[in-house]
Coordinates of C-alpha atoms and ligand atoms in Angstrom, one line a residue:
M327 CA 23.9 -3.1 4.1
N328 CA 23.9 -6.9 4.3
K329 CA 25.9 -8.2 1.3
K330 CA 24.4 -11.7 1.4
S331 CA 22.0 -12.5 -1.4
W332 CA 18.3 -11.7 -0.6
A333 CA 17.4 -15.3 -1.9
E334 CA 14.0 -16.6 -0.9
P335 CA 13.7 -18.4 2.5
Y336 CA 11.3 -21.0 1.0
K337 CA 10.9 -23.4 -1.9
I338 CA 8.0 -23.8 -4.3
K339 CA 5.6 -26.6 -3.6
M340 CA 2.6 -25.8 -5.9
V341 CA 2.4 -23.8 -9.1
E342 CA -0.3 -21.8 -10.9
P343 CA 0.2 -22.0 -14.7
V344 CA -0.2 -18.6 -16.5
F345 CA -1.2 -18.0 -20.1
M346 CA 1.7 -17.1 -22.4
S347 CA 0.1 -14.7 -24.9
T348 CA 1.5 -13.5 -28.1
R349 CA 1.9 -9.8 -29.1
S350 CA -1.1 -10.1 -31.4
D351 CA -3.2 -11.6 -28.6
R352 CA -2.3 -8.7 -26.4
E353 CA -3.1 -6.1 -29.1
R354 CA -6.6 -7.5 -29.2
Y355 CA -6.9 -7.6 -25.4
I356 CA -5.7 -4.1 -24.6
K357 CA -7.8 -2.6 -27.4
K358 CA -10.8 -4.3 -26.0
A359 CA -9.9 -3.0 -22.5
G360 CA -9.7 0.5 -23.8
Y361 CA -6.0 0.7 -23.1
N362 CA -6.8 0.6 -19.4
T363 CA -5.0 -2.2 -17.5
F364 CA -7.8 -2.3 -14.9
L365 CA -10.1 -3.6 -17.6
L366 CA -8.0 -6.6 -18.7
R367 CA -9.0 -10.0 -17.6
S368 CA -6.5 -11.6 -15.2
K369 CA -6.0 -14.5 -17.6
E370 CA -4.8 -12.2 -20.3
V371 CA -1.9 -11.1 -18.0
Y372 CA 1.5 -12.9 -17.7
I373 CA 3.0 -11.1 -14.7
D374 CA 0.5 -9.2 -12.7
L375 CA 2.0 -6.1 -10.9
L376 CA -1.3 -4.2 -10.6
T377 CA -1.2 -4.4 -6.8
D378 CA 0.3 -6.1 -3.7
S379 CA -3.1 -6.2 -2.1
G380 CA -4.5 -9.7 -1.4
T381 CA -2.1 -11.2 -4.0
S382 CA 0.5 -12.8 -1.7
A383 CA 1.3 -16.5 -1.8
M384 CA 0.4 -18.3 1.5
S385 CA 2.7 -20.8 3.1
D386 CA 1.9 -24.5 3.6
R387 CA 1.3 -23.6 7.3
Q388 CA -1.2 -21.0 6.4
W389 CA -3.0 -23.5 4.1
A390 CA -3.0 -26.0 6.9
G391 CA -4.5 -23.3 9.1
I392 CA -7.3 -22.9 6.5
M393 CA -8.3 -26.6 7.3
L394 CA -8.6 -25.7 11.0
G395 CA -11.3 -23.1 10.3
D396 CA -13.8 -23.0 13.2
E397 CA -16.8 -21.4 11.6
A398 CA -18.8 -21.0 14.8
Y399 CA -20.8 -17.9 14.7
A400 CA -19.7 -16.9 18.1
G401 CA -16.4 -17.5 19.9
S402 CA -14.4 -19.1 17.0
E403 CA -11.1 -20.6 18.2
N404 CA -9.4 -18.9 15.2
F405 CA -10.4 -15.5 16.6
Y406 CA -8.5 -16.2 19.8
N407 CA -5.5 -17.4 17.9
M408 CA -5.5 -14.2 15.8
E409 CA -6.0 -12.0 18.9
E410 CA -3.0 -13.8 20.5
S411 CA -0.8 -13.3 17.4
I412 CA -1.6 -9.6 17.3
Q413 CA -0.9 -9.2 21.0
R414 CA 2.4 -11.0 20.7
H415 CA 3.8 -9.5 17.5
Y416 CA 2.3 -6.0 17.6
G417 CA 1.6 -5.5 21.3
Y418 CA -1.9 -4.0 21.1
E419 CA -4.2 -5.4 23.8
Y420 CA -7.6 -5.3 22.3
V421 CA -8.6 -6.6 18.8
V422 CA -11.7 -6.1 16.6
P423 CA -11.7 -8.1 13.4
T424 CA -13.0 -6.5 10.2
H425 CA -13.4 -7.6 6.6
Q426 CA -10.6 -5.3 5.3
G427 CA -8.6 -2.3 6.4
R428 CA -11.2 0.3 5.3
A429 CA -13.7 -1.2 7.6
A430 CA -11.4 -0.6 10.6
E431 CA -10.9 3.0 9.3
H432 CA -14.6 3.4 9.1
I433 CA -15.2 2.3 12.7
I434 CA -12.4 4.3 14.3
S435 CA -13.3 7.5 12.2
Q436 CA -17.0 7.2 13.4
I437 CA -15.9 6.9 17.0
L438 CA -13.2 9.6 17.2
I439 CA -14.0 12.2 14.6
K440 CA -16.5 15.0 15.2
P441 CA -17.7 17.3 12.4
G442 CA -15.3 20.2 12.0
D443 CA -12.3 18.2 13.3
F444 CA -8.9 18.1 11.6
V445 CA -6.9 14.9 11.0
P446 CA -3.2 15.4 10.2
G447 CA -1.4 12.5 8.5
N448 CA 1.8 11.6 6.7
M449 CA 0.2 12.0 3.3
Y450 CA -3.2 10.4 2.6
F451 CA -4.4 7.0 1.5
T452 CA -7.7 7.0 -0.6
T453 CA -9.9 5.0 1.8
T454 CA -8.4 6.5 5.0
R455 CA -9.1 10.0 3.9
L456 CA -12.5 9.3 2.6
H457 CA -13.6 7.8 6.0
Q458 CA -12.2 10.8 7.8
E459 CA -14.2 13.0 5.6
L460 CA -17.4 11.0 5.8
A461 CA -17.1 11.4 9.6
G462 CA -17.0 15.2 9.1
G463 CA -13.2 15.6 9.5
T464 CA -10.7 17.4 7.2
F465 CA -7.5 15.6 6.3
V466 CA -4.3 17.8 6.6
D467 CA -1.1 16.6 5.0
V468 CA 1.8 17.1 7.4
I469 CA 4.4 14.9 5.7
V470 CA 7.9 16.3 5.1
D471 CA 8.3 18.2 1.8
E472 CA 10.7 15.6 0.4
A473 CA 7.8 13.1 0.0
H474 CA 6.3 15.2 -2.8
D475 CA 9.6 15.3 -4.7
A476 CA 10.3 12.4 -7.0
E477 CA 14.0 13.5 -7.2
S478 CA 14.7 13.7 -3.5
E479 CA 16.7 10.7 -2.2
F480 CA 15.9 11.4 1.4
R481 CA 15.7 8.0 3.2
F482 CA 12.7 8.6 5.4
K483 CA 10.2 10.3 3.1
G484 CA 7.4 9.0 5.4
N485 CA 8.5 11.4 8.2
I486 CA 6.1 13.9 9.7
S487 CA 7.1 17.6 9.6
L488 CA 7.0 18.5 13.3
T489 CA 6.6 22.2 12.4
K490 CA 3.7 21.6 10.1
L491 CA 2.1 19.4 12.8
E492 CA 2.7 21.9 15.7
D493 CA 1.5 24.8 13.6
L494 CA -1.7 23.0 12.8
I495 CA -2.3 22.2 16.5
R496 CA -1.7 25.8 17.5
E497 CA -3.9 27.1 14.8
K498 CA -6.9 24.8 15.2
G499 CA -6.5 23.8 18.9
A500 CA -5.7 20.4 20.3
N501 CA -9.4 19.7 21.0
R502 CA -10.2 19.9 17.2
I503 CA -7.6 17.2 16.5
P504 CA -8.8 13.8 17.6
Y505 CA -5.6 12.0 16.4
V506 CA -2.6 12.1 14.2
C507 CA -2.7 9.3 11.6
I508 CA 0.7 7.7 10.9
A509 CA 1.1 5.2 8.0
T510 CA 3.9 2.7 7.9
T511 CA 5.0 2.8 5.1
V512 CA 3.5 5.6 3.0
N513 CA 1.9 4.0 0.0
M514 CA 1.1 7.2 -2.0
A515 CA 4.7 8.5 -1.6
G516 CA 6.0 5.3 -3.2
G517 CA 6.3 2.9 -0.3
Q518 CA 8.5 5.3 1.8
P519 CA 9.2 4.6 5.5
I520 CA 9.0 6.8 8.6
S521 CA 12.0 6.7 11.0
L522 CA 11.7 5.7 14.7
K523 CA 13.4 8.9 15.7
N524 CA 10.7 10.9 13.9
L525 CA 7.9 8.8 15.4
R526 CA 9.3 9.3 18.9
E527 CA 9.3 13.0 18.3
V528 CA 5.7 12.9 17.1
R529 CA 4.9 10.9 20.2
E530 CA 6.5 13.5 22.5
L531 CA 4.7 16.4 20.7
T532 CA 1.3 14.6 20.8
N533 CA 1.8 13.7 24.5
K534 CA 2.4 17.4 25.2
Y535 CA -1.0 18.3 23.7
G536 CA -2.9 15.1 24.7
I537 CA -3.5 13.9 21.2
R538 CA -3.7 10.2 20.2
I539 CA -1.8 8.5 17.4
V540 CA -3.7 6.1 15.1
H541 CA -1.3 3.8 13.2
D542 CA -2.1 2.7 9.7
M543 CA 0.0 -0.5 10.1
T544 CA -0.7 -1.9 6.6
R545 CA 3.0 -2.3 5.8
V546 CA 4.6 -2.1 9.2
A547 CA 7.1 -4.9 8.8
E548 CA 8.4 -3.4 5.5
N549 CA 8.8 -0.1 7.4
A550 CA 10.6 -1.8 10.3
Y551 CA 13.0 -3.5 7.8
M552 CA 13.9 -0.1 6.3
I553 CA 14.6 1.2 9.8
Q554 CA 16.9 -1.8 10.5
Q555 CA 18.8 -1.2 7.2
H556 CA 19.0 2.6 7.3
E557 CA 18.4 4.2 10.7
E558 CA 21.3 4.7 13.0
G559 CA 21.3 2.4 16.0
Y560 CA 18.9 -0.3 14.6
S561 CA 21.2 -2.6 12.6
G562 CA 21.5 -5.0 15.5
K563 CA 17.7 -5.3 16.1
S564 CA 15.4 -7.8 14.5
T565 CA 12.5 -6.7 12.3
A566 CA 10.1 -8.2 14.9
E567 CA 11.6 -6.0 17.7
I568 CA 11.4 -2.9 15.6
V569 CA 7.8 -3.6 14.7
K570 CA 7.0 -3.9 18.4
E571 CA 8.8 -0.6 19.1
I572 CA 6.8 1.2 16.4
C573 CA 3.5 -0.2 17.7
D574 CA 4.4 0.7 21.3
L575 CA 4.6 4.4 20.3
T576 CA 1.0 4.5 19.0
D577 CA -2.4 4.1 20.7
I578 CA -4.7 2.6 18.0
A579 CA -4.0 0.7 14.8
T580 CA -5.9 -0.1 11.6
M581 CA -4.7 -3.0 9.5
S582 CA -5.3 -4.2 6.0
S583 CA -4.0 -7.7 6.3
K584 CA -4.1 -8.1 2.5
K585 CA -0.6 -6.5 2.4
D586 CA 2.1 -7.2 5.0
A587 CA 0.2 -10.1 6.7
L588 CA 0.3 -12.5 3.7
V589 CA -3.4 -13.3 3.3
S590 CA -6.0 -12.6 0.6
I591 CA -8.6 -10.9 2.7
G592 CA -9.1 -9.4 6.2
G593 CA -8.2 -6.7 8.6
F594 CA -8.6 -5.4 12.1
L595 CA -8.7 -2.6 14.6
A596 CA -6.3 -3.0 17.5
L597 CA -5.9 -0.7 20.5
N598 CA -5.1 -0.3 24.1
D599 CA -7.9 1.9 25.4
Q600 CA -10.7 -0.2 26.9
E601 CA -13.5 2.4 26.5
I602 CA -12.9 2.9 22.8
F603 CA -12.5 -0.8 22.4
E604 CA -16.0 -1.4 23.9
E605 CA -17.5 1.2 21.5
A606 CA -15.7 -0.4 18.5
R607 CA -16.7 -3.9 19.5
N608 CA -20.3 -2.6 19.6
L609 CA -20.1 -0.8 16.2
V610 CA -18.5 -3.8 14.4
V611 CA -21.7 -5.8 15.0
V612 CA -23.6 -3.1 13.1
Y613 CA -21.4 -2.9 10.0
E614 CA -19.3 -6.1 9.8
G615 CA -20.4 -9.0 11.9
L616 CA -20.1 -10.4 15.5
H617 CA -17.0 -9.2 17.3
T618 CA -15.3 -12.6 17.1
Y619 CA -15.3 -12.7 13.3
G620 CA -16.2 -9.1 12.0
G621 CA -16.6 -10.1 8.4
M622 CA -13.9 -12.8 8.2
A623 CA -14.3 -16.5 8.0
G624 CA -12.7 -18.5 10.8
R625 CA -10.3 -20.1 8.4
D626 CA -9.1 -16.7 7.2
M627 CA -8.5 -15.6 10.7
E628 CA -6.4 -18.7 11.3
A629 CA -4.3 -18.0 8.1
L630 CA -3.9 -14.4 9.3
S631 CA -2.6 -15.4 12.7
I632 CA 0.1 -17.5 11.0
G633 CA 0.7 -14.9 8.3
I634 CA 1.4 -12.2 10.9
A635 CA 4.1 -14.4 12.5
E636 CA 5.7 -15.1 9.2
S637 CA 5.6 -11.4 8.1
V638 CA 7.9 -10.2 10.8
E639 CA 10.7 -12.8 10.2
D640 CA 13.9 -11.2 9.0
D641 CA 14.6 -13.7 6.3
H642 CA 11.1 -13.2 4.8
I643 CA 11.2 -9.4 4.8
R644 CA 14.7 -9.2 3.5
A645 CA 13.7 -11.3 0.5
R646 CA 10.5 -9.4 0.0
V647 CA 12.2 -6.0 0.0
G648 CA 15.3 -7.4 -1.7
Q649 CA 13.3 -8.5 -4.7
V650 CA 11.8 -5.0 -5.1
E651 CA 15.3 -3.5 -4.8
Y652 CA 16.6 -6.0 -7.4
L653 CA 14.1 -4.9 -9.9
G654 CA 14.7 -1.2 -9.1
Q655 CA 18.5 -1.6 -9.4
R656 CA 18.2 -3.3 -12.8
L657 CA 16.1 -0.3 -14.0
I658 CA 18.5 2.3 -12.5
E659 CA 21.4 0.6 -14.2
A660 CA 19.6 0.8 -17.6
G661 CA 19.0 4.6 -17.0
I662 CA 15.2 4.2 -16.6
P663 CA 13.8 7.2 -14.6
I664 CA 12.2 5.8 -11.4
V665 CA 11.1 7.4 -8.1
L666 CA 14.0 7.3 -5.6
P667 CA 14.9 5.9 -3.1
I668 CA 13.4 2.5 -4.1
G669 CA 10.4 1.9 -1.8
T670 CA 9.3 -1.4 -0.2
H671 CA 6.4 -2.7 -2.2
G672 CA 7.0 -1.6 -5.8
I673 CA 8.8 0.5 -8.4
F674 CA 7.3 3.7 -9.6
L675 CA 8.3 4.7 -13.2
D676 CA 8.5 8.5 -13.8
A677 CA 6.4 8.8 -16.9
R678 CA 7.2 12.5 -17.4
K679 CA 10.8 11.8 -17.8
F680 CA 10.2 8.5 -19.6
L681 CA 8.0 10.2 -22.3
P682 CA 8.9 13.9 -22.2
H683 CA 7.4 14.4 -25.7
V684 CA 3.9 13.2 -24.5
P685 CA 1.9 16.1 -23.0
Q686 CA 0.1 15.3 -19.7
D687 CA -3.3 15.8 -21.5
S688 CA -2.4 12.7 -23.6
F689 CA -2.0 10.6 -20.5
P690 CA 1.7 9.5 -20.6
A691 CA 1.5 7.1 -17.6
Q692 CA -1.6 5.5 -18.9
A693 CA 0.0 5.1 -22.3
L694 CA 3.2 3.7 -20.8
A695 CA 1.3 1.1 -18.7
A696 CA -0.5 0.0 -21.9
E697 CA 2.8 -0.2 -23.9
I698 CA 4.5 -2.4 -21.2
Y699 CA 1.5 -4.7 -21.3
L700 CA 1.7 -4.9 -25.1
D701 CA 5.4 -5.6 -25.0
S702 CA 5.4 -8.5 -22.5
G703 CA 2.0 -9.1 -20.8
V704 CA 3.2 -7.4 -17.6
R705 CA 0.4 -5.5 -16.0
A706 CA 1.1 -2.2 -14.2
M707 CA -1.1 0.7 -13.2
E708 CA -1.3 4.4 -13.8
R709 CA -0.8 6.9 -10.9
G710 CA -1.0 10.2 -12.7
I711 CA -3.5 12.5 -14.3
V712 CA -6.2 9.8 -14.9
S713 CA -6.1 8.8 -11.2
A714 CA -6.1 12.4 -10.1
G715 CA -9.5 13.0 -11.7
R716 CA -11.2 16.4 -12.1
N717 CA -11.5 19.5 -9.9
K718 CA -15.0 19.3 -8.2
E719 CA -15.7 23.0 -8.8
T720 CA -14.2 23.8 -12.2
G721 CA -14.6 20.4 -13.8
E722 CA -11.0 20.8 -15.2
N723 CA -8.5 18.0 -15.1
N724 CA -6.3 18.0 -12.0
Y725 CA -2.6 18.1 -13.1
P726 CA -0.6 16.2 -10.4
K727 CA 3.1 16.8 -10.1
L728 CA 3.8 13.1 -10.1
E729 CA 2.9 11.2 -13.3
L730 CA 3.8 7.6 -12.4
V731 CA 3.4 4.0 -13.5
R732 CA 3.4 1.6 -10.5
L733 CA 4.9 -1.9 -10.8
T734 CA 3.7 -3.4 -7.5
I735 CA 5.3 -6.7 -6.4
P736 CA 3.1 -9.4 -4.8
R737 CA 4.8 -11.2 -1.9
R738 CA 6.4 -14.6 -2.4
V739 CA 4.7 -15.0 -5.9
Y740 CA 7.2 -14.2 -8.6
T741 CA 10.8 -15.3 -9.2
Q742 CA 14.0 -13.4 -10.0
A743 CA 13.6 -14.5 -13.6
H744 CA 10.1 -12.9 -13.7
M745 CA 11.8 -9.7 -12.4
D746 CA 14.3 -9.9 -15.3
V747 CA 11.4 -10.2 -17.8
V748 CA 9.8 -7.1 -16.3
A749 CA 13.1 -5.1 -16.4
E750 CA 13.8 -6.2 -20.0
S751 CA 10.3 -5.2 -21.1
V752 CA 10.5 -1.8 -19.5
I753 CA 14.0 -1.3 -21.0
N754 CA 12.7 -2.3 -24.4
V755 CA 9.8 0.1 -24.2
Y756 CA 12.2 2.8 -23.2
E757 CA 14.4 2.2 -26.2
N758 CA 11.3 2.6 -28.5
R759 CA 9.7 5.4 -26.5
E760 CA 9.8 7.9 -29.4
A761 CA 7.1 6.0 -31.2
I762 CA 4.6 6.4 -28.2
K763 CA 2.3 9.3 -28.9
G764 CA -0.1 9.0 -26.0
L765 CA -3.9 8.3 -25.7
N766 CA -7.2 10.0 -26.1
M767 CA -9.9 9.4 -23.5
I768 CA -13.1 8.1 -25.2
F769 CA -15.1 7.1 -22.1
E770 CA -15.0 8.8 -18.7
P771 CA -17.0 7.5 -15.8
K772 CA -18.1 9.9 -13.1
H773 CA -16.4 8.5 -10.0
L774 CA -12.8 7.2 -9.6
R775 CA -12.3 7.3 -13.4
F776 CA -9.0 5.4 -13.4
F777 CA -10.8 2.1 -12.8
Q778 CA -13.2 2.3 -15.8
A779 CA -12.0 5.0 -18.2
Q780 CA -11.4 3.9 -21.8
F781 CA -8.9 5.3 -24.3
E782 CA -7.7 5.0 -27.9
K783 CA -4.2 5.3 -29.2
I784 CA -3.0 8.5 -30.9
V785 CA -1.3 7.4 -34.1
Ligands
PLP664 C1 -4.8 -1.0 1.2 C2 -4.6 0.1 2.2 C3 -5.7 0.5 3.1 C4 -7.1 -0.1 2.9 O1 -7.2 -1.4 3.2 P1 -8.2 -2.4 2.4 O2 -7.9 -3.7 3.0 O3 -7.9 -2.3 0.9 O4 -9.6 -1.9 2.7 C5 -5.4 1.5 4.0 N1 -4.2 2.1 4.1 C6 -3.2 1.7 3.3 C7 -1.9 2.4 3.4 C8 -3.4 0.7 2.3 O5 -2.3 0.4 1.5

């Protein structure tokens, strides 16, 4: 581990004032929002840790790039800059721009998946799995068991279980498996990385059976940094070199540039196979826009091409992950139960251990997120029984093993002092946890209930 401080490799040039509410303001706001942090207005929030998606601060260079937007319908100069940046930093040859990551997932799923196919992956992401299913495929989780265990401190919880993968190939047949989907890092496991050793073994196995690898590269730089820090033989390599090495082991990539790549919107499909590229370039015209903008403005493609270069710089990524680790360490020192090891994009509070006296039917993680907001104006999100929804057949609640509150850190946005406020608030709520009794659900929407469900406090 590098002992130097993770201090930010930039200084602040422009600020966005935030509203400093009082506790009585927040009591009104959260009640009106039905104790659901998704229903708060952003201006009612002091420190917004709802998500790291599209919430990054852009650099002065990126903003300068915005002014160079070439909004030509066809052949925008910004597209060629973006294409060149992707080729240089990730190594994929062909690029299809899309409005977000899920659009790239849609296109590649439609091209490669046939009804009845199986798509193994290192855990699922919501939109990724949905597009696989919409194309007629069935997602199969082949991640290592450690990923499902909040207590395991295994360093590479994003790894694929080679036995699970090979068993699946043998059982279903290689011709029913269009590709293996590999996410760097694994969001739903708490921002956990896959090792290069594991990825290389997956490559060998898939080569043996002639199966492609599709890379969900949403947080590839964060994954590469964890390899540099923790995998044997990589401490002397730069993040940029490791990113390249990861991409070189895969065939096709889908990207949500709202995460790693430091922009508010955008994504792409990148690949090396010319035939699939031609098909994707044709489909993008149907769903997104012409193949030289695919749902993005020229100015956004320019900001993205610069953001990609900044995202793989060691100093940047060290400060980004360093800040997450700083918050995690402060909470660990105070004895707060969190998912270990600390991931790359956020801290996940273990609400079961935080509120052992609140039964899962009283929504402990939802209640905890509401209490943290009440205490300090910090907005987190629930990842537990509310998010897990109901069983489609029985209509009963699903009871997930993990009952978590996610504190997701936007890139380059908040300071160390902000992280101190967050830690102090979580510690304060922990000290007063006995008083928290949980919530009753008073409104439940039909789909993805966590976004719009409303609750009232049990007193
Ligand atoms: C956000 C995300 C996506 C989807 O990207 P959007 O830009 O939100 O459509 C896919 N995979 C992972 C791992 C993500 O975090």
